[in-house]
């Protein structure tokens, strides 16, 4: 549905987007992740025809955005970083304007009502956008991108300015959209990508540094497994015993303690599941294990790891 | 394009801008009209139109200053530029909206002529010619204003910039009298919007001048389109 090939955008010697290529299939939700100034917005602006690229191609539905912008733009709904809303229009006037400017040919009243319903802005439909709060304005911006049911929807930081309940609602909305739309969203909130996206593209300084399925992304930075184990027993002895288990690389007291129990973080060799050995060793000493959990790397850690690795590679 | 035109027209009336323009225009033109015809006891209104050109220099920028500058400041241009609308269509829609406002107001100010018909013997054909010339001059000025508005994010900068260019256009004839070199005088009077207008005041429909006004309009609208196209590459 979306095809980007060797896309470059430079401002003089500064490369905002530096030779990136990726494809997004139909019905996929792709998260575009990266620190500030990584080139996320630039890529999206090129894809939607707001900016032009220095070189390379961007195709939407097989149509090149530079060669045939008129047809390509019909396929795209876009929410830019700042919702492009006119403060002196009411929500209804604005959505009608968007409906007309996009040359939609649907049942207008029904279509716009559905959009107001899913974005939960029906109660403010007669109010001036200028008088709405940031969260509502953002939702009007999202509504705008949905007008005309475009097959490709591009959101640049869709949940900025929303309260936690709204964030969850919008995420659900995006997930539902993914069933019959192609969605690209950019964010620097990692948990959001994890919650919503099928695939993650990490971009830094204009280059793609990771492009993986969400569930695989942690595998990109394969690491030793870690466990948090909570044991009733004397701290020093327990720690020594833990260290003695074959396959343990490191043991660290987390400092967390209850009346008679301590929590340790143990790091096991790659591919070595030492939970059984752990159980037997502790039971030998009559130190009951009252808690054991595997510490999975969360996306934040993965992200920082990948960024660091990228930095090192450049040096 | 129609959608943008409608949106622009609505903006003129949902913000104070349209009302301010109409009010200022009618006040200024009413005053100039009273001084140049009633007070001078003449039914010849070409003097009124001549003075109005200078009124336009101040008033037309009010009409055009926001058109692109405000969109750019509020980042609403993104929805225009990512929708299936050509840049030419966008510029034309904004131009036509400003022109509609201007033409409506000029036509409303035609009410002033009615007393002349009753109490004097105005040359109707001549007045009609002048009116057309004024609409053409206004069209030029609007195109200049639209162009300057594409250059900046600030409506105030746009309006002052527009005034500057318009003063140059209209004032070229005034500088003319101060210069001896023939060639410079020739060029200046060629550029001057003001000196082109003279034939109309004699009751002559000057096709060359009409073409001149329309060309200036086309050039500035073309430049506005180019500015927007170029910005995508910047």
Short mmCIF file of C-alpha atoms in Angstrom, two decimals:
data_model
loop_
_atom_site.label_atom_id
_atom_site.label_comp_id
_atom_site.label_asym_id
_atom_site.label_seq_id
_atom_site.Cartn_x
_atom_site.Cartn_y
_atom_site.Cartn_z
CA UNK A 1 0.00 0.00 0.00
CA UNK A 2 2.86 2.31 0.86
CA UNK A 3 6.22 2.00 -0.77
CA UNK A 4 9.17 4.22 0.02
CA UNK A 5 12.36 3.68 -1.92
CA UNK A 6 15.69 5.36 -1.23
CA UNK A 7 14.03 8.50 0.05
CA UNK A 8 16.37 11.41 0.71
CA UNK A 9 15.57 14.90 1.91
CA UNK A 10 18.36 17.28 2.66
CA UNK A 11 18.51 20.91 3.63
CA UNK A 12 21.93 21.89 2.39
CA UNK A 13 24.36 19.52 4.09
CA UNK A 14 21.84 18.51 6.74
CA UNK A 15 20.09 15.27 5.90
CA UNK A 16 16.65 15.15 7.48
CA UNK A 17 15.90 11.86 5.78
CA UNK A 18 18.86 9.88 4.58
CA UNK A 19 18.15 7.09 2.11
CA UNK A 20 15.33 5.21 3.77
CA UNK A 21 13.27 2.44 2.20
CA UNK A 22 10.36 0.49 3.54
CA UNK A 23 7.02 -0.97 2.56
CA UNK A 24 3.76 -1.12 4.39
CA UNK A 25 1.20 -3.71 3.37
CA UNK A 26 -2.56 -3.41 3.38
CA UNK A 27 -4.12 -3.50 6.83
CA UNK A 28 -0.83 -3.10 8.63
CA UNK A 29 -0.33 -0.69 11.52
CA UNK A 30 3.22 0.57 11.54
CA UNK A 31 4.73 2.59 14.35
CA UNK A 32 7.32 5.13 13.43
CA UNK A 33 9.60 5.60 16.35
CA UNK A 34 12.51 7.86 17.00
CA UNK A 35 13.85 10.70 19.12
CA UNK A 36 13.03 14.30 18.36
CA UNK A 37 14.45 15.46 15.05
CA UNK A 38 14.96 11.92 13.78
CA UNK A 39 13.08 12.58 10.53
CA UNK A 40 9.72 11.04 11.38
CA UNK A 41 7.64 14.08 10.54
CA UNK A 42 9.68 14.84 7.46
CA UNK A 43 9.07 11.35 6.11
CA UNK A 44 5.37 11.67 6.78
CA UNK A 45 5.22 15.10 5.19
CA UNK A 46 6.88 13.75 2.07
CA UNK A 47 4.57 10.76 1.97
CA UNK A 48 1.52 13.02 2.13
CA UNK A 49 2.80 15.41 -0.51
CA UNK A 50 3.30 18.38 1.80
CA UNK A 51 7.03 18.41 1.20
CA UNK A 52 8.89 17.05 -1.77
CA UNK A 53 11.82 14.74 -1.50
CA UNK A 54 15.31 15.55 -2.73
CA UNK A 55 15.51 12.13 -4.34
CA UNK A 56 13.86 8.75 -4.10
CA UNK A 57 10.30 7.64 -4.48
CA UNK A 58 7.23 7.60 -2.31
CA UNK A 59 4.25 5.67 -3.59
CA UNK A 60 0.82 5.30 -2.08
CA UNK A 61 -1.38 2.58 -3.51
CA UNK A 62 1.07 2.30 -6.39
CA UNK A 63 0.74 6.00 -7.27
CA UNK A 64 3.78 8.24 -7.03
CA UNK A 65 3.00 11.22 -4.83
CA UNK A 66 5.15 13.59 -6.88
CA UNK A 67 4.05 12.40 -10.29
CA UNK A 68 0.35 12.17 -9.63
CA UNK A 69 -0.29 14.05 -6.39
CA UNK A 70 -3.98 14.56 -7.13
CA UNK A 71 -4.81 10.86 -7.22
CA UNK A 72 -2.36 9.87 -4.49
CA UNK A 73 -3.67 12.45 -2.04
CA UNK A 74 -7.18 11.08 -2.43
CA UNK A 75 -5.98 7.86 -0.81
CA UNK A 76 -4.50 9.52 2.28
CA UNK A 77 -5.91 10.87 5.50
CA UNK A 78 -3.30 12.85 7.38
CA UNK A 79 -3.09 14.24 10.88
CA UNK A 80 -0.02 16.50 11.04
CA UNK A 81 1.88 17.29 14.20
CA UNK A 82 -0.35 20.27 14.86
CA UNK A 83 -3.98 19.56 14.04
CA UNK A 84 -4.76 21.73 11.00
CA UNK A 85 -8.00 23.16 12.34
CA UNK A 86 -9.47 26.60 11.76
CA UNK A 87 -10.28 28.25 15.09
CA UNK A 88 -13.04 30.38 13.58
CA UNK A 89 -15.05 27.40 12.33
CA UNK A 90 -17.36 25.15 14.27
CA UNK A 91 -16.57 21.45 14.31
CA UNK A 92 -19.42 20.76 11.90
CA UNK A 93 -18.38 23.49 9.49
CA UNK A 94 -14.83 22.24 9.58
CA UNK A 95 -15.70 18.60 8.87
CA UNK A 96 -17.97 19.70 6.04
CA UNK A 97 -15.16 21.77 4.62
CA UNK A 98 -12.80 18.79 4.76
CA UNK A 99 -15.49 16.62 3.19
CA UNK A 100 -15.75 19.05 0.28
CA UNK A 101 -12.05 19.67 -0.18
CA UNK A 102 -11.45 15.93 -0.38
CA UNK A 103 -14.16 15.53 -3.04
CA UNK A 104 -15.88 12.77 -1.08
CA UNK A 105 -18.85 11.04 -2.56
CA UNK A 106 -20.43 9.30 0.40
CA UNK A 107 -23.63 9.83 2.30
CA UNK A 108 -22.40 13.04 3.91
CA UNK A 109 -24.57 13.28 7.02
CA UNK A 110 -24.23 9.63 7.88
CA UNK A 111 -20.50 9.53 7.21
CA UNK A 112 -19.72 12.64 9.23
CA UNK A 113 -21.90 11.44 12.09
CA UNK A 114 -20.04 8.13 12.23
CA UNK A 115 -16.76 10.00 12.38
CA UNK A 116 -18.00 12.29 15.14
CA UNK A 117 -19.13 9.22 17.03
CA UNK A 118 -15.89 7.26 16.83
CA UNK A 119 -13.79 10.29 17.74
CA UNK A 120 -16.30 11.32 20.43
CA UNK A 121 -16.72 14.91 19.32
CA UNK A 122 -20.44 14.79 18.68
CA UNK A 123 -21.21 16.81 21.80
CA UNK A 124 -19.07 19.75 20.63
CA UNK A 125 -20.20 19.73 17.00
CA UNK A 126 -21.69 23.22 17.16
CA UNK A 127 -18.86 24.84 19.07
CA UNK A 128 -16.07 26.95 17.62
CA UNK A 129 -12.86 24.97 17.34
CA UNK A 130 -10.99 27.96 18.79
CA UNK A 131 -12.88 27.48 22.06
CA UNK A 132 -12.13 23.77 22.38
CA UNK A 133 -9.48 22.28 24.64
CA UNK A 134 -6.29 20.81 23.25
CA UNK A 135 -7.62 17.26 23.58
CA UNK A 136 -10.79 18.02 21.69
CA UNK A 137 -8.85 19.87 19.01
CA UNK A 138 -6.61 16.87 18.62
CA UNK A 139 -9.65 14.66 18.22
CA UNK A 140 -11.10 17.00 15.61
CA UNK A 141 -7.75 16.63 13.85
CA UNK A 142 -8.10 12.86 13.98
CA UNK A 143 -11.69 13.10 12.74
CA UNK A 144 -10.48 15.19 9.83
CA UNK A 145 -8.05 12.46 8.77
CA UNK A 146 -10.88 9.92 8.70
CA UNK A 147 -13.16 11.93 6.43
CA UNK A 148 -13.75 10.14 3.15
CA UNK A 149 -12.59 6.78 4.50
CA UNK A 150 -9.13 6.92 2.92
CA UNK A 151 -7.38 3.54 2.67
CA UNK A 152 -4.16 4.98 4.10
CA UNK A 153 -4.15 6.93 7.34
CA UNK A 154 -1.10 8.74 8.61
CA UNK A 155 -0.97 10.08 12.15
CA UNK A 156 1.85 12.25 13.40
CA UNK A 157 1.79 11.86 17.19
CA UNK A 158 -1.94 11.23 17.49
CA UNK A 159 -2.22 11.08 21.27
CA UNK A 160 -0.36 14.26 22.17
CA UNK A 161 -2.40 16.39 24.54
CA UNK A 162 -4.99 13.78 25.37
CA UNK A 163 -5.81 12.61 28.88
CA UNK A 164 -5.12 8.95 29.78
CA UNK A 165 -8.69 7.81 29.16
CA UNK A 166 -8.75 9.48 25.75
CA UNK A 167 -5.35 8.00 24.91
CA UNK A 168 -6.75 4.53 25.48
CA UNK A 169 -9.81 5.34 23.39
CA UNK A 170 -7.74 6.68 20.54
CA UNK A 171 -5.46 3.65 20.64
CA UNK A 172 -8.48 1.39 20.40
CA UNK A 173 -9.74 3.50 17.55
CA UNK A 174 -6.43 3.14 15.72
CA UNK A 175 -6.40 -0.59 16.30
CA UNK A 176 -9.91 -0.84 14.85
CA UNK A 177 -8.87 1.29 11.90
CA UNK A 178 -6.09 -1.19 11.25
CA UNK A 179 -8.65 -3.85 10.37
CA UNK A 180 -9.43 -2.27 7.03
CA UNK A 181 -7.00 0.62 6.67
CA UNK A 182 -3.27 0.93 6.42
CA UNK A 183 -2.06 3.05 9.30
CA UNK A 184 1.28 4.71 9.95
CA UNK A 185 1.70 6.54 13.21
CA UNK A 186 4.66 8.29 14.68
CA UNK A 187 5.27 8.72 18.33
CA UNK A 188 7.96 8.78 20.91
CA UNK A 189 5.77 7.08 23.46
CA UNK A 190 7.06 3.55 23.28
CA UNK A 191 4.27 1.81 25.12
CA UNK A 192 1.90 3.23 22.56
CA UNK A 193 3.64 1.47 19.71
CA UNK A 194 3.72 -1.72 21.69
CA UNK A 195 0.00 -1.45 22.38
CA UNK A 196 -1.12 -0.57 18.89
CA UNK A 197 1.31 -1.48 16.15
CA UNK A 198 2.00 -4.67 14.25
CA UNK A 199 5.37 -3.45 13.17
CA UNK A 200 7.91 -0.98 14.42
CA UNK A 201 10.27 1.11 12.36
CA UNK A 202 12.90 2.89 14.40
CA UNK A 203 14.51 5.86 12.78
CA UNK A 204 17.40 7.94 13.99
CA UNK A 205 19.16 10.84 12.31
CA UNK A 206 17.32 10.18 9.09
CA UNK A 207 18.18 6.47 8.86
CA UNK A 208 16.17 3.36 9.63
CA UNK A 209 18.00 1.47 12.33
CA UNK A 210 15.42 -1.23 13.03
CA UNK A 211 12.39 -2.55 11.20
CA UNK A 212 10.75 -5.47 12.96
CA UNK A 213 7.48 -7.01 13.99
CA UNK A 214 6.48 -5.69 17.39
CA UNK A 215 6.80 -9.05 19.12
CA UNK A 216 10.25 -9.56 17.61
CA UNK A 217 11.69 -6.21 18.39
CA UNK A 218 13.18 -7.32 21.70
CA UNK A 219 14.94 -10.13 19.90
CA UNK A 220 16.87 -7.56 17.91
CA UNK A 221 18.93 -6.94 20.97
CA UNK A 222 19.33 -10.51 22.23
CA UNK A 223 20.41 -10.39 25.83
CA UNK A 224 20.98 -12.60 28.84
CA UNK A 225 17.77 -13.45 30.64
CA UNK A 226 17.07 -11.86 33.95
CA UNK A 227 14.90 -12.98 36.85
CA UNK A 228 13.72 -11.31 39.97
CA UNK A 229 13.58 -13.80 42.79
CA UNK A 230 12.23 -13.18 46.27
CA UNK A 231 13.60 -15.50 48.92
CA UNK A 232 13.03 -15.84 52.69
CA UNK A 233 16.45 -16.29 54.25
CA UNK A 234 19.59 -14.49 55.38
CA UNK A 235 20.65 -12.06 52.72
CA UNK A 236 24.36 -12.75 52.44
CA UNK A 237 24.08 -16.55 52.47
CA UNK A 238 21.26 -16.58 49.96
CA UNK A 239 23.25 -14.38 47.64
CA UNK A 240 26.26 -16.67 47.90
CA UNK A 241 24.13 -19.73 47.19
CA UNK A 242 22.55 -18.05 44.19
CA UNK A 243 25.97 -17.24 42.84
CA UNK A 244 26.87 -20.91 43.15
CA UNK A 245 24.15 -22.09 40.78
CA UNK A 246 25.70 -23.12 37.44
CA UNK A 247 24.71 -20.77 34.63
CA UNK A 248 24.28 -17.70 36.83
CA UNK A 249 26.24 -14.75 35.53
CA UNK A 250 25.46 -12.14 38.14
CA UNK A 251 23.41 -11.71 41.28
CA UNK A 252 22.39 -8.39 42.65
CA UNK A 253 20.29 -7.50 45.66
CA UNK A 254 17.63 -5.13 44.48
CA UNK A 255 17.40 -3.56 47.91
CA UNK A 256 13.78 -4.49 48.14
CA UNK A 257 13.06 -6.28 51.38
CA UNK A 258 10.18 -7.40 53.55
CA UNK A 259 10.31 -8.63 57.15
CA UNK A 260 12.38 -11.73 56.40
CA UNK A 261 12.68 -11.87 52.64
CA UNK A 262 14.98 -10.24 50.12
CA UNK A 263 14.70 -9.72 46.41
CA UNK A 264 17.60 -10.46 44.08
CA UNK A 265 18.03 -9.98 40.43
CA UNK A 266 19.91 -12.84 38.83
CA UNK A 267 21.18 -12.86 35.33
CA UNK A 268 21.38 -16.22 33.54
CA UNK A 269 23.47 -17.21 30.58
CA UNK A 270 21.84 -16.96 27.22
CA UNK A 271 19.57 -19.95 26.61
CA UNK A 272 19.89 -21.32 30.11
CA UNK A 273 16.63 -21.70 32.00
CA UNK A 274 17.81 -22.04 35.56
CA UNK A 275 14.48 -21.86 37.37
CA UNK A 276 14.52 -25.54 38.35
CA UNK A 277 18.10 -25.38 39.59
CA UNK A 278 17.12 -22.29 41.51
CA UNK A 279 14.23 -24.07 43.19
CA UNK A 280 16.28 -27.09 44.26
CA UNK A 281 19.16 -25.03 45.54
CA UNK A 282 16.91 -22.90 47.69
CA UNK A 283 14.92 -25.86 48.98
CA UNK A 284 18.17 -27.57 49.99
CA UNK A 285 18.77 -24.71 52.38
CA UNK A 286 15.13 -24.49 53.43
CA UNK A 287 14.82 -20.98 52.09
CA UNK A 288 11.36 -20.70 50.57
CA UNK A 289 11.07 -18.86 47.27
CA UNK A 290 8.05 -16.60 47.60
CA UNK A 291 8.36 -14.80 44.32
CA UNK A 292 9.91 -15.42 40.94
CA UNK A 293 9.47 -13.46 37.78
CA UNK A 294 11.25 -13.21 34.49
CA UNK A 295 12.31 -9.67 33.71
CA UNK A 296 11.45 -9.04 30.06
CA UNK A 297 13.07 -6.08 28.44
CA UNK A 298 10.51 -3.45 27.80
CA UNK A 299 10.45 -1.33 24.73
CA UNK A 300 12.10 1.60 26.48
CA UNK A 301 15.20 -0.46 27.19
CA UNK A 302 15.21 -1.95 23.71
CA UNK A 303 14.92 1.48 22.21
CA UNK A 304 17.81 2.87 24.22
CA UNK A 305 19.88 -0.24 23.43
CA UNK A 306 19.26 0.09 19.72
CA UNK A 307 20.05 3.78 19.78
CA UNK A 308 23.29 3.16 21.65
CA UNK A 309 24.28 0.38 19.28
CA UNK A 310 23.64 2.70 16.38
CA UNK A 311 25.75 5.40 17.95
CA UNK A 312 28.62 2.98 18.54
CA UNK A 313 28.46 1.74 15.00
CA UNK A 314 28.96 5.25 13.74
CA UNK A 315 31.96 5.82 15.91
CA UNK B 1 -11.29 24.89 -5.21
CA UNK B 2 -14.93 25.73 -4.57
CA UNK B 3 -14.57 24.41 -1.03
CA UNK B 4 -11.64 26.73 -0.34
CA UNK B 5 -13.47 29.66 -1.91
CA UNK B 6 -16.47 29.05 0.32
CA UNK B 7 -14.24 28.69 3.34
CA UNK B 8 -12.49 31.96 2.58
CA UNK B 9 -15.77 33.81 2.13
CA UNK B 10 -17.00 32.44 5.44
CA UNK B 11 -13.78 33.49 7.16
CA UNK B 12 -14.29 37.07 5.96
CA UNK B 13 -17.62 37.14 7.73
CA UNK B 14 -16.94 35.04 10.81
CA UNK B 15 -13.89 37.14 11.69
CA UNK B 16 -14.04 40.93 11.97
CA UNK B 17 -11.85 41.27 8.88
CA UNK B 18 -14.63 41.41 6.30
CA UNK B 19 -16.68 43.87 8.31
CA UNK B 20 -13.68 46.07 8.99
CA UNK B 21 -12.86 46.15 5.31
CA UNK B 22 -16.41 47.01 4.24
CA UNK B 23 -16.77 49.66 6.94
CA UNK B 24 -13.44 51.33 6.25
CA UNK B 25 -13.98 51.16 2.51
CA UNK B 26 -17.43 52.73 2.64
CA UNK B 27 -16.31 55.39 5.12
CA UNK B 28 -13.25 56.40 3.12
CA UNK B 29 -14.98 56.26 -0.26
CA UNK B 30 -17.98 58.15 1.12
CA UNK B 31 -15.77 60.89 2.44
CA UNK B 32 -13.72 61.17 -0.76
CA UNK B 33 -16.88 61.12 -2.82
CA UNK B 34 -18.46 63.90 -0.80
CA UNK B 35 -15.35 66.07 -1.04
CA UNK B 36 -14.60 65.46 -4.71
CA UNK B 37 -18.09 65.84 -6.14
CA UNK B 38 -20.66 67.34 -3.80
CA UNK B 39 -18.35 69.84 -2.19
CA UNK B 40 -16.66 70.80 -5.45
CA UNK B 41 -20.11 71.06 -7.00
CA UNK B 42 -19.34 68.88 -9.97
CA UNK B 43 -20.94 65.77 -11.33
CA UNK B 44 -17.67 64.56 -12.82
CA UNK B 45 -16.64 61.58 -10.73
CA UNK B 46 -13.31 60.76 -12.35
CA UNK B 47 -11.56 62.80 -9.64
CA UNK B 48 -13.20 60.63 -7.03
CA UNK B 49 -11.92 57.49 -8.66
CA UNK B 50 -8.46 58.93 -9.01
CA UNK B 51 -8.27 59.62 -5.30
CA UNK B 52 -9.72 56.22 -4.49
CA UNK B 53 -6.64 54.54 -5.98
CA UNK B 54 -4.74 55.85 -2.99
CA UNK B 55 -7.49 54.62 -0.70
CA UNK B 56 -7.03 51.15 -2.19
CA UNK B 57 -3.36 51.19 -1.29
CA UNK B 58 -4.36 51.20 2.36
CA UNK B 59 -7.50 49.09 2.18
CA UNK B 60 -6.71 46.20 -0.13
CA UNK B 61 -3.87 44.91 2.05
CA UNK B 62 -6.43 44.51 4.87
CA UNK B 63 -8.31 42.16 2.62
CA UNK B 64 -5.41 40.01 1.49
CA UNK B 65 -2.96 40.07 4.39
CA UNK B 66 -4.33 36.98 6.11
CA UNK B 67 -5.00 34.78 3.15
CA UNK B 68 -1.80 32.74 3.16
CA UNK B 69 0.13 34.21 6.07
CA UNK B 70 -2.43 33.09 8.62
CA UNK B 71 -2.68 29.58 7.19
CA UNK B 72 1.04 29.28 7.41
CA UNK B 73 1.22 30.58 10.96
CA UNK B 74 -1.55 28.28 12.19
CA UNK B 75 -0.19 25.39 10.11
CA UNK B 76 -3.60 24.87 8.58
CA UNK B 77 -2.04 25.02 5.14
CA UNK B 78 -1.10 21.39 5.69
CA UNK B 79 -4.64 20.28 5.17
CA UNK B 80 -4.88 22.30 1.97
CA UNK B 81 -1.60 21.00 0.62
CA UNK B 82 -2.26 17.36 1.45
CA UNK B 83 -5.76 17.39 -0.04
CA UNK B 84 -6.46 16.72 -3.69
CA UNK B 85 -6.35 20.40 -4.65
CA UNK B 86 -3.76 21.94 -6.94
CA UNK B 87 -1.72 24.88 -5.73
CA UNK B 88 -3.08 26.94 -8.60
CA UNK B 89 -6.60 26.08 -7.46
CA UNK B 90 -5.76 27.10 -3.93
CA UNK B 91 -4.30 30.46 -5.00
CA UNK B 92 -7.20 31.14 -7.36
CA UNK B 93 -9.78 30.32 -4.69
CA UNK B 94 -8.22 32.77 -2.27
CA UNK B 95 -7.83 35.40 -4.96
CA UNK B 96 -11.42 35.06 -6.11
CA UNK B 97 -12.71 35.26 -2.55
CA UNK B 98 -10.82 38.50 -1.95
CA UNK B 99 -12.01 39.80 -5.31
CA UNK B 100 -15.61 38.95 -4.47
CA UNK B 101 -15.38 40.91 -1.23
CA UNK B 102 -13.81 43.83 -3.04
CA UNK B 103 -16.25 43.86 -5.95
CA UNK B 104 -19.26 43.60 -3.63
CA UNK B 105 -18.07 46.57 -1.62
CA UNK B 106 -17.30 48.65 -4.71
CA UNK B 107 -20.77 47.90 -6.08
CA UNK B 108 -22.33 48.89 -2.77
CA UNK B 109 -20.49 52.20 -2.95
CA UNK B 110 -22.12 52.84 -6.34
CA UNK B 111 -25.18 54.00 -4.41
CA UNK B 112 -23.33 57.28 -3.99
CA UNK B 113 -23.81 58.10 -7.66
CA UNK B 114 -27.59 58.11 -7.43
CA UNK B 115 -27.91 61.66 -6.05
CA UNK B 116 -25.75 62.88 -8.93
CA UNK B 117 -28.26 61.49 -11.40
CA UNK B 118 -30.99 63.49 -9.73
CA UNK B 119 -29.19 66.77 -9.13
CA UNK B 120 -26.51 66.84 -11.83
CA UNK B 121 -25.84 65.60 -15.32
CA UNK B 122 -23.10 63.03 -14.96
CA UNK B 123 -21.61 61.32 -17.99
CA UNK B 124 -22.87 57.81 -17.27
CA UNK B 125 -20.69 56.06 -19.85
CA UNK B 126 -17.60 57.72 -18.47
CA UNK B 127 -18.51 56.78 -14.92
CA UNK B 128 -19.07 53.24 -16.05
CA UNK B 129 -15.65 53.15 -17.73
CA UNK B 130 -14.02 54.48 -14.59
CA UNK B 131 -15.80 51.87 -12.51
CA UNK B 132 -14.44 49.09 -14.68
CA UNK B 133 -10.97 50.58 -14.47
CA UNK B 134 -11.24 50.72 -10.69
CA UNK B 135 -12.25 47.07 -10.54
CA UNK B 136 -9.27 46.20 -12.72
CA UNK B 137 -6.89 48.20 -10.54
CA UNK B 138 -8.34 46.54 -7.46
CA UNK B 139 -7.79 43.14 -9.08
CA UNK B 140 -4.12 44.00 -9.61
CA UNK B 141 -3.74 45.14 -6.05
CA UNK B 142 -5.38 42.00 -4.71
CA UNK B 143 -3.01 39.83 -6.74
CA UNK B 144 -0.06 41.76 -5.29
CA UNK B 145 -1.49 41.31 -1.79
CA UNK B 146 -2.02 37.57 -2.27
CA UNK B 147 1.54 37.23 -3.52
CA UNK B 148 3.07 39.10 -0.58
CA UNK B 149 0.93 37.06 1.81
CA UNK B 150 2.56 33.86 0.56
CA UNK B 151 5.97 35.20 1.54
CA UNK B 152 5.49 35.59 5.26
CA UNK B 153 3.92 34.07 8.33
CA UNK B 154 2.83 37.39 9.73
CA UNK B 155 -0.29 39.13 8.52
CA UNK B 156 1.09 42.50 9.62
CA UNK B 157 4.28 42.04 7.60
CA UNK B 158 2.16 40.98 4.64
CA UNK B 159 -0.03 44.07 4.81
CA UNK B 160 2.87 46.50 5.17
CA UNK B 161 4.80 44.76 2.41
CA UNK B 162 1.80 44.93 0.13
CA UNK B 163 1.37 48.64 0.84
CA UNK B 164 5.02 49.19 -0.02
CA UNK B 165 4.71 47.54 -3.41
CA UNK B 166 1.42 49.29 -4.14
CA UNK B 167 2.87 52.70 -3.27
CA UNK B 168 5.66 51.93 -5.73
CA UNK B 169 3.16 50.98 -8.43
CA UNK B 170 0.83 53.90 -7.96
CA UNK B 171 3.48 56.42 -7.03
CA UNK B 172 5.71 55.83 -10.03
CA UNK B 173 3.80 58.57 -11.84
CA UNK B 174 4.56 61.05 -9.06
CA UNK B 175 8.29 60.42 -9.14
CA UNK B 176 8.06 60.83 -12.86
CA UNK B 177 7.73 64.58 -12.60
CA UNK B 178 10.97 64.81 -10.67
CA UNK B 179 13.12 63.02 -13.22
CA UNK B 180 14.63 64.51 -16.37
CA UNK B 181 16.02 61.43 -18.10
CA UNK B 182 13.57 60.42 -20.79
CA UNK B 183 14.16 56.69 -20.64
CA UNK B 184 13.54 56.47 -16.89
CA UNK B 185 10.41 58.57 -17.24
CA UNK B 186 9.23 56.28 -20.02
CA UNK B 187 9.76 53.15 -17.94
CA UNK B 188 8.18 54.65 -14.84
CA UNK B 189 5.08 55.76 -16.65
CA UNK B 190 4.86 52.34 -18.23
CA UNK B 191 4.91 50.70 -14.82
CA UNK B 192 2.61 53.20 -13.17
CA UNK B 193 -0.86 51.88 -12.54
CA UNK B 194 -1.96 55.44 -12.07
CA UNK B 195 -0.99 56.83 -15.48
CA UNK B 196 -2.63 53.92 -17.25
CA UNK B 197 -5.87 54.95 -15.68
CA UNK B 198 -5.96 58.40 -17.31
CA UNK B 199 -7.61 57.30 -20.55
CA UNK B 200 -10.55 55.91 -18.66
CA UNK B 201 -11.20 59.33 -17.15
CA UNK B 202 -11.65 60.71 -20.66
CA UNK B 203 -14.30 58.10 -21.28
CA UNK B 204 -12.08 55.90 -23.44
CA UNK B 205 -12.10 52.18 -22.85
CA UNK B 206 -8.39 51.53 -23.09
CA UNK B 207 -7.78 47.95 -24.16
CA UNK B 208 -4.01 48.24 -23.71
CA UNK B 209 -4.51 49.34 -20.12
CA UNK B 210 -7.01 46.55 -19.51
CA UNK B 211 -4.51 44.03 -20.77
CA UNK B 212 -1.82 45.64 -18.64
CA UNK B 213 -3.92 45.30 -15.48
CA UNK B 214 -4.85 41.72 -16.25
CA UNK B 215 -1.23 40.83 -17.00
CA UNK B 216 -0.03 42.30 -13.71
CA UNK B 217 -2.70 40.25 -11.96
CA UNK B 218 -1.66 37.09 -13.76
CA UNK B 219 2.03 37.68 -13.05
CA UNK B 220 1.54 38.10 -9.33
CA UNK B 221 -0.80 35.12 -9.05
CA UNK B 222 1.72 33.06 -10.97
CA UNK B 223 4.44 34.19 -8.57
CA UNK B 224 2.26 33.20 -5.62
CA UNK B 225 1.86 29.71 -7.08
CA UNK B 226 5.61 29.51 -7.63
CA UNK B 227 6.34 30.54 -4.05
CA UNK B 228 4.19 27.68 -2.81
CA UNK B 229 5.65 25.18 -5.19
CA UNK B 230 9.14 26.22 -4.27
CA UNK B 231 8.42 25.96 -0.56
CA UNK B 232 7.81 22.25 -0.92
CA UNK B 233 11.41 21.92 -2.05
CA UNK B 234 12.90 24.15 0.62
#
